[in-house]
């Protein structure tokens, strides 16, 4: 798996709110949202990227060898003309698109799961999809998983 993707409804989507939702979930999961870079063209949002880490930004920047550090990067995307109908094959709803993704996972699935649970507590309409899967999780699915013992297979097969 190379990416964990958050599918959001196109209508009423605001990328800046999506970033705030990520920050809020990170805080609730006791993680730090660091190194956020927003790209704008005039006043139009283009994209954003950042890192979620187990340590604060100054500590993250000061560590040369990050091999033992838990972190992942994320991207926030804008709605584009071809976003409509882009995930109908998966969700049966033409109004969802690839809004956010997690990359540079480094096998930190339990760390990511901790974040995902907090994210879906406040974002109940979103879906979670793995870029090589033919299935997805709803917010309810993720919250059900959070009440079970951690299952490392959650990212390779749908277990609820």
CSV table of C-alpha atoms in Angstrom, one decimal:
chain,number,residue,atom,x,y,z
A,1,UNK,CA,0.0,0.0,0.0
A,2,UNK,CA,1.4,3.4,-0.9
A,3,UNK,CA,-1.4,5.8,0.2
A,4,UNK,CA,-4.3,6.0,2.6
A,5,UNK,CA,-6.9,8.2,1.0
A,6,UNK,CA,-9.7,10.2,2.6
A,7,UNK,CA,-12.7,10.7,0.3
A,8,UNK,CA,-14.8,13.7,1.0
A,9,UNK,CA,-18.0,15.1,-0.5
A,10,UNK,CA,-17.3,17.7,-3.2
A,11,UNK,CA,-20.2,19.9,-2.2
A,12,UNK,CA,-19.3,22.4,0.6
A,13,UNK,CA,-15.7,21.2,0.6
A,14,UNK,CA,-13.2,23.7,1.9
A,15,UNK,CA,-9.6,22.6,1.8
A,16,UNK,CA,-8.6,25.0,4.7
A,17,UNK,CA,-11.3,23.3,6.9
A,18,UNK,CA,-9.9,19.9,5.9
A,19,UNK,CA,-6.5,21.0,7.2
A,20,UNK,CA,-8.1,22.2,10.4
A,21,UNK,CA,-9.9,18.8,10.7
A,22,UNK,CA,-6.5,17.1,10.3
A,23,UNK,CA,-4.9,19.3,13.0
A,24,UNK,CA,-7.8,18.7,15.4
A,25,UNK,CA,-7.6,14.9,14.9
A,26,UNK,CA,-3.9,15.0,15.4
A,27,UNK,CA,-4.2,16.9,18.6
A,28,UNK,CA,-6.9,14.5,19.9
A,29,UNK,CA,-4.6,11.6,19.0
A,30,UNK,CA,-1.6,13.2,20.8
A,31,UNK,CA,0.3,13.8,17.6
A,32,UNK,CA,1.8,16.9,16.2
A,33,UNK,CA,0.9,18.5,12.9
A,34,UNK,CA,4.1,20.0,11.6
A,35,UNK,CA,5.8,21.4,8.5
A,36,UNK,CA,2.5,22.5,6.9
A,37,UNK,CA,3.0,24.2,3.5
A,38,UNK,CA,0.0,25.8,1.7
A,39,UNK,CA,0.1,26.6,-2.0
A,40,UNK,CA,-2.1,29.4,-3.4
A,41,UNK,CA,-2.4,31.0,-6.7
A,42,UNK,CA,-3.7,34.5,-6.0
A,43,UNK,CA,-6.4,33.7,-3.5
A,44,UNK,CA,-7.2,30.2,-4.9
A,45,UNK,CA,-6.1,27.2,-2.9
A,46,UNK,CA,-3.9,24.8,-4.9
A,47,UNK,CA,-2.7,22.2,-2.4
A,48,UNK,CA,-1.2,21.7,1.0
A,49,UNK,CA,1.2,19.2,2.6
A,50,UNK,CA,2.4,18.5,6.1
A,51,UNK,CA,3.6,15.9,8.5
A,52,UNK,CA,2.0,14.2,11.5
A,53,UNK,CA,4.6,13.2,14.0
A,54,UNK,CA,4.9,11.8,17.5
A,55,UNK,CA,7.2,14.8,18.4
A,56,UNK,CA,6.8,18.6,18.0
A,57,UNK,CA,8.1,20.5,15.1
A,58,UNK,CA,11.4,21.7,16.7
A,59,UNK,CA,12.2,18.2,17.8
A,60,UNK,CA,11.3,16.8,14.4
A,61,UNK,CA,13.5,19.2,12.6
A,62,UNK,CA,16.5,18.5,15.0
A,63,UNK,CA,16.5,14.7,14.5
A,64,UNK,CA,18.8,13.8,11.7
A,65,UNK,CA,18.0,10.0,11.6
A,66,UNK,CA,14.2,9.7,11.6
A,67,UNK,CA,14.2,5.9,11.3
A,68,UNK,CA,12.9,5.3,14.8
A,69,UNK,CA,10.5,8.2,14.7
A,70,UNK,CA,6.8,7.6,14.1
A,71,UNK,CA,5.5,10.0,11.5
A,72,UNK,CA,3.7,10.2,8.1
A,73,UNK,CA,3.1,12.9,5.6
A,74,UNK,CA,-0.2,14.1,4.2
A,75,UNK,CA,-1.5,16.1,1.3
A,76,UNK,CA,-4.7,18.2,0.9
A,77,UNK,CA,-6.1,18.6,-2.6
A,78,UNK,CA,-8.5,21.0,-4.2
A,79,UNK,CA,-11.6,20.0,-6.1
A,80,UNK,CA,-10.8,19.8,-9.8
A,81,UNK,CA,-13.1,19.6,-12.8
A,82,UNK,CA,-12.6,15.9,-13.2
A,83,UNK,CA,-13.3,15.2,-9.5
A,84,UNK,CA,-17.0,14.7,-10.0
A,85,UNK,CA,-17.7,11.0,-10.6
A,86,UNK,CA,-14.1,10.0,-9.9
A,87,UNK,CA,-15.0,7.5,-7.2
A,88,UNK,CA,-18.5,6.3,-8.3
A,89,UNK,CA,-16.9,2.9,-9.1
A,90,UNK,CA,-16.2,2.6,-5.3
A,91,UNK,CA,-18.7,4.6,-3.4
A,92,UNK,CA,-21.7,4.5,-5.8
A,93,UNK,CA,-21.9,8.2,-5.2
A,94,UNK,CA,-20.6,10.7,-7.7
A,95,UNK,CA,-20.0,13.4,-5.2
A,96,UNK,CA,-16.9,12.0,-3.4
A,97,UNK,CA,-13.3,12.7,-4.4
A,98,UNK,CA,-9.7,12.2,-3.3
A,99,UNK,CA,-9.5,15.1,-0.9
A,100,UNK,CA,-6.6,14.1,1.4
A,101,UNK,CA,-4.0,11.4,1.6
A,102,UNK,CA,-1.4,10.0,3.9
A,103,UNK,CA,1.9,9.0,2.4
A,104,UNK,CA,5.4,7.9,3.6
A,105,UNK,CA,3.7,5.4,5.9
A,106,UNK,CA,6.9,3.5,6.9
A,107,UNK,CA,4.7,0.6,8.2
A,108,UNK,CA,3.3,2.8,11.0
A,109,UNK,CA,-0.2,1.4,10.6
A,110,UNK,CA,-1.0,1.4,14.3
A,111,UNK,CA,0.1,5.0,14.6
A,112,UNK,CA,-2.0,5.9,11.5
A,113,UNK,CA,-5.0,4.0,12.9
A,114,UNK,CA,-4.8,6.1,16.1
A,115,UNK,CA,-5.1,9.2,14.0
A,116,UNK,CA,-7.8,7.8,11.7
A,117,UNK,CA,-10.0,7.0,14.7
A,118,UNK,CA,-9.9,10.5,16.0
A,119,UNK,CA,-10.4,12.0,12.5
A,120,UNK,CA,-13.6,9.9,11.9
A,121,UNK,CA,-15.1,10.9,15.2
A,122,UNK,CA,-15.7,14.3,13.7
A,123,UNK,CA,-15.9,13.6,10.0
A,124,UNK,CA,-18.7,11.0,9.7
A,125,UNK,CA,-19.5,11.5,6.1
A,126,UNK,CA,-16.0,10.8,4.8
A,127,UNK,CA,-14.6,7.5,3.6
A,128,UNK,CA,-11.2,5.9,4.0
A,129,UNK,CA,-9.8,4.0,1.0
A,130,UNK,CA,-6.4,2.3,0.4
A,131,UNK,CA,-5.2,3.1,-3.1
A,132,UNK,CA,-4.9,-0.6,-4.1
A,133,UNK,CA,-8.2,-1.9,-2.6
A,134,UNK,CA,-11.6,-2.5,-4.0
A,135,UNK,CA,-13.3,-1.7,-0.7
A,136,UNK,CA,-13.4,1.2,1.8
A,137,UNK,CA,-14.2,2.0,5.4
A,138,UNK,CA,-17.0,4.3,6.5
A,139,UNK,CA,-16.7,6.4,9.6
A,140,UNK,CA,-18.9,3.8,11.4
A,141,UNK,CA,-16.6,1.0,10.3
A,142,UNK,CA,-13.6,2.8,11.7
A,143,UNK,CA,-15.4,3.6,15.0
A,144,UNK,CA,-16.4,-0.1,15.3
A,145,UNK,CA,-12.8,-1.1,14.8
A,146,UNK,CA,-11.7,1.3,17.5
A,147,UNK,CA,-13.7,-0.7,20.0
A,148,UNK,CA,-12.0,-4.0,19.1
A,149,UNK,CA,-8.5,-5.1,19.9
A,150,UNK,CA,-6.1,-3.6,17.3
A,151,UNK,CA,-6.0,-5.8,14.2
A,152,UNK,CA,-2.9,-5.1,12.0
A,153,UNK,CA,-4.9,-6.4,9.0
A,154,UNK,CA,-7.2,-3.4,9.1
A,155,UNK,CA,-5.2,-1.8,6.2
A,156,UNK,CA,-4.9,-4.9,4.0
A,157,UNK,CA,-8.4,-6.3,4.2
A,158,UNK,CA,-11.8,-5.0,5.4
A,159,UNK,CA,-12.4,-6.6,8.8
A,160,UNK,CA,-15.8,-5.1,9.7
